[in-house]
Amino acid sequence: MKIAICDDESRGREGIKDILKEAFPEIEIREFSSGQKLEEAAETEYLPDIILMDIAVSGTDGMDGMETARKLRKLSPETILIFVTGVREQVFQAFDVGAFHYLLKPVEKEKLISVVARAIAEVEKTNAKPKYMLVKVPGGYRRLNMADILYAESDGRKVILHLKQENLEFYEKMEELEQRLGEGFYRCHRGYLVSLSEIMEYDKANIRMSNGETVYLAKRKYSEFVQAYGKYLRE
């Protein structure tokens, strides 16, 4: 679970972060001092499940919280937005982008914890639903249930997707597929990407999947893999 706090006031960010760390110690929290920095992170390497954003956040980029929210909505419609504002009249703007809730400054500890707890429950409920992805196949596109994926294997310019019932080949770079699959999958080797939920055994060189097939685990990736797999099992 990832939570982003976006506010140009460091004291405000730290106050919210301290409360959330105490209430939800297992959650990953990152701070952003401007809307542009949050958007840049979301476009490249970090897409939070929940965002707490000051509507009036500003910075050298000149982008406020509402503009940032609209852009993030296009990147990830399912991300939960919670707006924080010091002006009650700004609350009505929050609903233009489908905000989950709003909080008035100064933020009350009990109210913050209550709202974020409900947001976390909503994320978990959404994550429990089947997730799908589209892959381009001859003649069109095919929808796949991501829960059916065991692992992906690189084969030149193609990817071989090893599913529970079949194998499927299509043109896509492994880097792009890794981004699309997101959490729940791990790039254990240059040529392999595995579903963490389908791992049965592993050692320092190999990972055995639930169908009995084995994929390579790069030696330099071993420590990172153990941490990622352990985190997945804890969550």
CSV table of C-alpha atoms in Angstrom, one decimal:
chain,number,residue,atom,x,y,z
A,1,MET,CA,0.0,0.0,0.0
A,2,LYS,CA,1.5,3.3,-1.1
A,3,ILE,CA,0.4,6.8,0.2
A,4,ALA,CA,1.7,10.0,-1.2
A,5,ILE,CA,1.5,13.3,0.7
A,6,CYS,CA,1.7,16.4,-1.6
A,7,ASP,CA,2.0,19.8,0.1
A,8,ASP,CA,4.4,22.6,-0.4
A,9,GLU,CA,4.6,23.2,3.4
A,10,SER,CA,7.1,20.8,5.0
A,11,ARG,CA,5.5,21.1,8.4
A,12,GLY,CA,2.2,20.1,7.1
A,13,ARG,CA,3.6,17.1,5.3
A,14,GLU,CA,5.6,16.0,8.3
A,15,GLY,CA,2.6,16.3,10.6
A,16,ILE,CA,0.4,14.1,8.4
A,17,LYS,CA,3.2,11.6,7.8
A,18,ASP,CA,3.9,11.2,11.6
A,19,ILE,CA,0.3,10.5,12.3
A,20,LEU,CA,0.0,8.0,9.5
A,21,LYS,CA,3.2,6.2,10.4
A,22,GLU,CA,2.0,5.7,13.9
A,23,ALA,CA,-1.4,4.5,12.9
A,24,PHE,CA,-0.4,2.4,9.8
A,25,PRO,CA,3.2,1.4,10.3
A,26,GLU,CA,3.2,-1.1,7.4
A,27,ILE,CA,2.3,1.5,4.8
A,28,GLU,CA,4.9,3.1,2.5
A,29,ILE,CA,4.7,6.9,2.6
A,30,ARG,CA,6.4,9.4,0.3
A,31,GLU,CA,6.4,13.2,0.4
A,32,PHE,CA,6.2,15.6,-2.5
A,33,SER,CA,6.6,19.4,-2.3
A,34,SER,CA,4.9,20.2,-5.6
A,35,GLY,CA,2.3,18.8,-8.0
A,36,GLN,CA,4.8,18.5,-10.8
A,37,LYS,CA,7.2,16.3,-8.7
A,38,LEU,CA,4.3,14.0,-7.9
A,39,GLU,CA,3.2,13.8,-11.5
A,40,GLU,CA,6.8,13.1,-12.7
A,41,ALA,CA,7.1,10.3,-10.2
A,42,ALA,CA,3.8,8.8,-11.2
A,43,GLU,CA,4.7,8.8,-14.9
A,44,THR,CA,8.0,7.1,-14.4
A,45,GLU,CA,8.4,4.9,-11.3
A,46,TYR,CA,5.8,5.5,-8.6
A,47,LEU,CA,2.0,5.3,-8.6
A,48,PRO,CA,0.5,5.6,-5.2
A,49,ASP,CA,-2.7,3.9,-4.1
A,50,ILE,CA,-3.8,7.0,-2.0
A,51,ILE,CA,-2.9,10.7,-2.4
A,52,LEU,CA,-3.3,13.3,0.3
A,53,MET,CA,-3.0,16.6,-1.5
A,54,ASP,CA,-3.3,20.3,-0.6
A,55,ILE,CA,-5.6,21.9,-3.1
A,56,ALA,CA,-3.5,25.0,-3.0
A,57,VAL,CA,-0.1,23.3,-3.3
A,58,SER,CA,2.2,25.4,-5.3
A,59,GLY,CA,5.8,25.4,-6.5
A,60,THR,CA,8.1,26.7,-9.2
A,61,ASP,CA,6.1,24.7,-11.8
A,62,GLY,CA,3.0,26.8,-11.0
A,63,MET,CA,0.7,23.7,-10.9
A,64,ASP,CA,-1.9,23.6,-8.2
A,65,GLY,CA,-3.5,20.6,-6.6
A,66,MET,CA,-6.5,20.5,-8.8
A,67,GLU,CA,-4.5,20.6,-12.0
A,68,THR,CA,-2.2,17.8,-10.6
A,69,ALA,CA,-5.3,15.8,-9.6
A,70,ARG,CA,-6.8,16.0,-13.2
A,71,LYS,CA,-3.5,14.7,-14.7
A,72,LEU,CA,-3.2,11.9,-12.2
A,73,ARG,CA,-6.8,10.9,-12.8
A,74,LYS,CA,-5.8,10.2,-16.4
A,75,LEU,CA,-2.8,8.1,-15.4
A,76,SER,CA,-4.6,6.1,-12.7
A,77,PRO,CA,-8.4,6.4,-12.4
A,78,GLU,CA,-8.5,4.1,-9.4
A,79,THR,CA,-6.1,6.1,-7.3
A,80,ILE,CA,-7.9,7.5,-4.3
A,81,LEU,CA,-7.6,11.3,-3.8
A,82,ILE,CA,-8.0,13.0,-0.4
A,83,PHE,CA,-7.8,16.7,-0.6
A,84,VAL,CA,-6.5,18.9,2.3
A,85,THR,CA,-7.4,22.5,2.3
A,86,GLY,CA,-7.3,25.5,4.6
A,87,VAL,CA,-10.2,27.2,2.9
A,88,ARG,CA,-13.7,25.7,3.3
A,89,GLU,CA,-14.9,27.2,0.0
A,90,GLN,CA,-12.3,25.1,-1.9
A,91,VAL,CA,-14.0,21.8,-0.8
A,92,PHE,CA,-16.5,22.0,-3.7
A,93,GLN,CA,-13.7,21.9,-6.2
A,94,ALA,CA,-12.6,18.5,-4.9
A,95,PHE,CA,-15.6,16.7,-6.2
A,96,ASP,CA,-14.9,17.8,-9.8
A,97,VAL,CA,-12.2,15.2,-9.9
A,98,GLY,CA,-13.9,12.5,-7.9
A,99,ALA,CA,-12.2,13.1,-4.6
A,100,PHE,CA,-12.8,10.4,-2.0
A,101,HIS,CA,-12.9,12.9,0.9
A,102,TYR,CA,-11.5,16.2,2.0
A,103,LEU,CA,-9.9,17.4,5.2
A,104,LEU,CA,-9.8,20.9,6.6
A,105,LYS,CA,-6.6,22.4,8.0
A,106,PRO,CA,-5.5,22.1,10.7
A,107,VAL,CA,-6.0,18.4,10.2
A,108,GLU,CA,-7.5,16.6,13.2
A,109,LYS,CA,-5.6,13.4,14.1
A,110,GLU,CA,-8.7,11.2,14.6
A,111,LYS,CA,-10.4,12.5,11.5
A,112,LEU,CA,-7.3,11.9,9.4
A,113,ILE,CA,-6.9,8.3,10.7
A,114,SER,CA,-10.6,7.6,10.1
A,115,VAL,CA,-10.6,8.9,6.5
A,116,VAL,CA,-7.4,7.1,5.6
A,117,ALA,CA,-8.6,3.8,7.2
A,118,ARG,CA,-11.7,3.9,5.0
A,119,ALA,CA,-9.5,4.7,1.9
A,120,ILE,CA,-7.3,1.8,2.7
A,121,ALA,CA,-10.3,-0.5,2.9
A,122,GLU,CA,-11.5,0.8,-0.4
A,123,VAL,CA,-8.1,0.1,-2.1
A,124,GLU,CA,-8.1,-3.4,-0.6
A,125,LYS,CA,-11.6,-4.1,-1.9
A,126,THR,CA,-10.6,-2.9,-5.3
A,127,ASN,CA,-7.5,-5.0,-5.3
A,128,ALA,CA,-9.5,-8.1,-4.5
A,129,LYS,CA,-11.4,-7.8,-7.7
A,130,PRO,CA,-10.0,-9.6,-10.8
A,131,LYS,CA,-7.5,-7.5,-12.8
A,132,TYR,CA,-7.3,-7.7,-16.5
A,133,MET,CA,-4.9,-6.5,-19.2
A,134,LEU,CA,-5.1,-6.3,-23.0
A,135,VAL,CA,-2.4,-7.8,-25.3
A,136,LYS,CA,-2.2,-7.4,-29.0
A,137,VAL,CA,-2.7,-10.6,-30.9
A,138,PRO,CA,-3.1,-11.3,-34.6
A,139,GLY,CA,-6.3,-9.7,-35.7
A,140,GLY,CA,-7.0,-7.6,-32.6
A,141,TYR,CA,-6.6,-7.6,-28.9
A,142,ARG,CA,-7.2,-10.2,-26.2
A,143,ARG,CA,-8.2,-9.6,-22.6
A,144,LEU,CA,-6.3,-11.6,-20.0
A,145,ASN,CA,-7.0,-12.2,-16.3
A,146,MET,CA,-3.7,-11.3,-14.6
A,147,ALA,CA,-4.3,-13.9,-12.0
A,148,ASP,CA,-3.8,-16.6,-14.8
A,149,ILE,CA,-0.2,-15.4,-15.4
A,150,LEU,CA,2.5,-17.6,-14.0
A,151,TYR,CA,5.5,-15.9,-15.6
A,152,ALA,CA,6.7,-14.0,-18.7
A,153,GLU,CA,9.7,-15.0,-20.8
A,154,SER,CA,11.6,-12.9,-23.2
A,155,ASP,CA,12.1,-14.3,-26.7
A,156,GLY,CA,13.8,-11.8,-28.9
A,157,ARG,CA,11.3,-9.1,-29.8
A,158,LYS,CA,8.5,-11.2,-28.5
A,159,VAL,CA,7.2,-12.1,-25.0
A,160,ILE,CA,6.0,-15.6,-24.2
A,161,LEU,CA,3.4,-15.3,-21.5
A,162,HIS,CA,3.1,-18.6,-19.6
A,163,LEU,CA,-0.5,-18.9,-18.4
A,164,LYS,CA,-2.1,-21.6,-16.2
A,165,GLN,CA,-3.8,-23.2,-19.3
A,166,GLU,CA,-1.7,-22.1,-22.2
A,167,ASN,CA,1.3,-20.1,-23.5
A,168,LEU,CA,0.7,-16.9,-25.5
A,169,GLU,CA,3.2,-15.0,-27.7
A,170,PHE,CA,3.0,-11.4,-28.6
A,171,TYR,CA,5.3,-8.4,-29.4
A,172,GLU,CA,6.2,-6.3,-26.4
A,173,LYS,CA,9.3,-5.3,-24.6
A,174,MET,CA,9.8,-6.9,-21.2
A,175,GLU,CA,10.3,-3.4,-19.7
A,176,GLU,CA,6.9,-2.3,-20.9
A,177,LEU,CA,5.2,-5.5,-19.7
A,178,GLU,CA,6.9,-5.1,-16.3
A,179,GLN,CA,5.4,-1.6,-16.0
A,180,ARG,CA,1.9,-2.8,-17.0
A,181,LEU,CA,1.9,-5.8,-14.6
A,182,GLY,CA,3.1,-3.7,-11.7
A,183,GLU,CA,3.0,-4.9,-8.1
A,184,GLY,CA,2.6,-8.6,-7.6
A,185,PHE,CA,5.2,-9.4,-10.3
A,186,TYR,CA,9.0,-9.4,-10.1
A,187,ARG,CA,11.7,-9.1,-12.7
A,188,CYS,CA,14.0,-11.9,-11.4
A,189,HIS,CA,16.2,-12.1,-14.5
A,190,ARG,CA,16.8,-10.1,-17.6
A,191,GLY,CA,14.6,-12.7,-19.5
A,192,TYR,CA,12.0,-13.5,-16.8
A,193,LEU,CA,9.2,-11.8,-14.9
A,194,VAL,CA,7.4,-13.9,-12.4
A,195,SER,CA,4.1,-13.7,-10.5
A,196,LEU,CA,4.9,-13.6,-6.8
A,197,SER,CA,1.6,-15.4,-6.0
A,198,GLU,CA,2.6,-18.4,-8.1
A,199,ILE,CA,6.0,-19.1,-6.5
A,200,MET,CA,6.4,-22.5,-4.8
A,201,GLU,CA,10.2,-22.7,-4.0
A,202,TYR,CA,13.4,-20.8,-4.7
A,203,ASP,CA,17.1,-21.0,-4.2
A,204,LYS,CA,20.0,-18.7,-5.1
A,205,ALA,CA,19.8,-19.6,-8.8
A,206,ASN,CA,16.2,-20.7,-9.6
A,207,ILE,CA,12.5,-20.1,-8.8
A,208,ARG,CA,10.0,-23.0,-9.2
A,209,MET,CA,6.5,-22.0,-10.1
A,210,SER,CA,3.2,-23.5,-9.2
A,211,ASN,CA,3.1,-25.5,-12.5
A,212,GLY,CA,6.4,-27.1,-11.7
A,213,GLU,CA,8.4,-25.1,-14.3
A,214,THR,CA,11.6,-23.4,-13.2
A,215,VAL,CA,12.9,-19.9,-14.2
A,216,TYR,CA,16.3,-18.4,-13.6
A,217,LEU,CA,17.0,-16.0,-10.7
A,218,ALA,CA,19.9,-13.7,-11.4
A,219,LYS,CA,22.6,-13.9,-8.7
A,220,ARG,CA,22.8,-10.1,-8.4
A,221,LYS,CA,19.0,-10.1,-7.9
A,222,TYR,CA,18.8,-12.6,-5.1
A,223,SER,CA,18.8,-10.3,-2.1
A,224,GLU,CA,16.4,-7.9,-3.6
A,225,PHE,CA,14.1,-10.8,-4.6
A,226,VAL,CA,14.1,-12.2,-1.1
A,227,GLN,CA,13.0,-8.8,0.3
A,228,ALA,CA,10.3,-8.3,-2.4
A,229,TYR,CA,8.9,-11.8,-1.9
A,230,GLY,CA,9.0,-11.4,1.9
A,231,LYS,CA,7.1,-8.1,1.6
A,232,TYR,CA,4.5,-9.6,-0.7
A,233,LEU,CA,3.9,-12.5,1.7
A,234,ARG,CA,3.5,-10.1,4.7
A,235,GLU,CA,1.0,-8.0,2.8
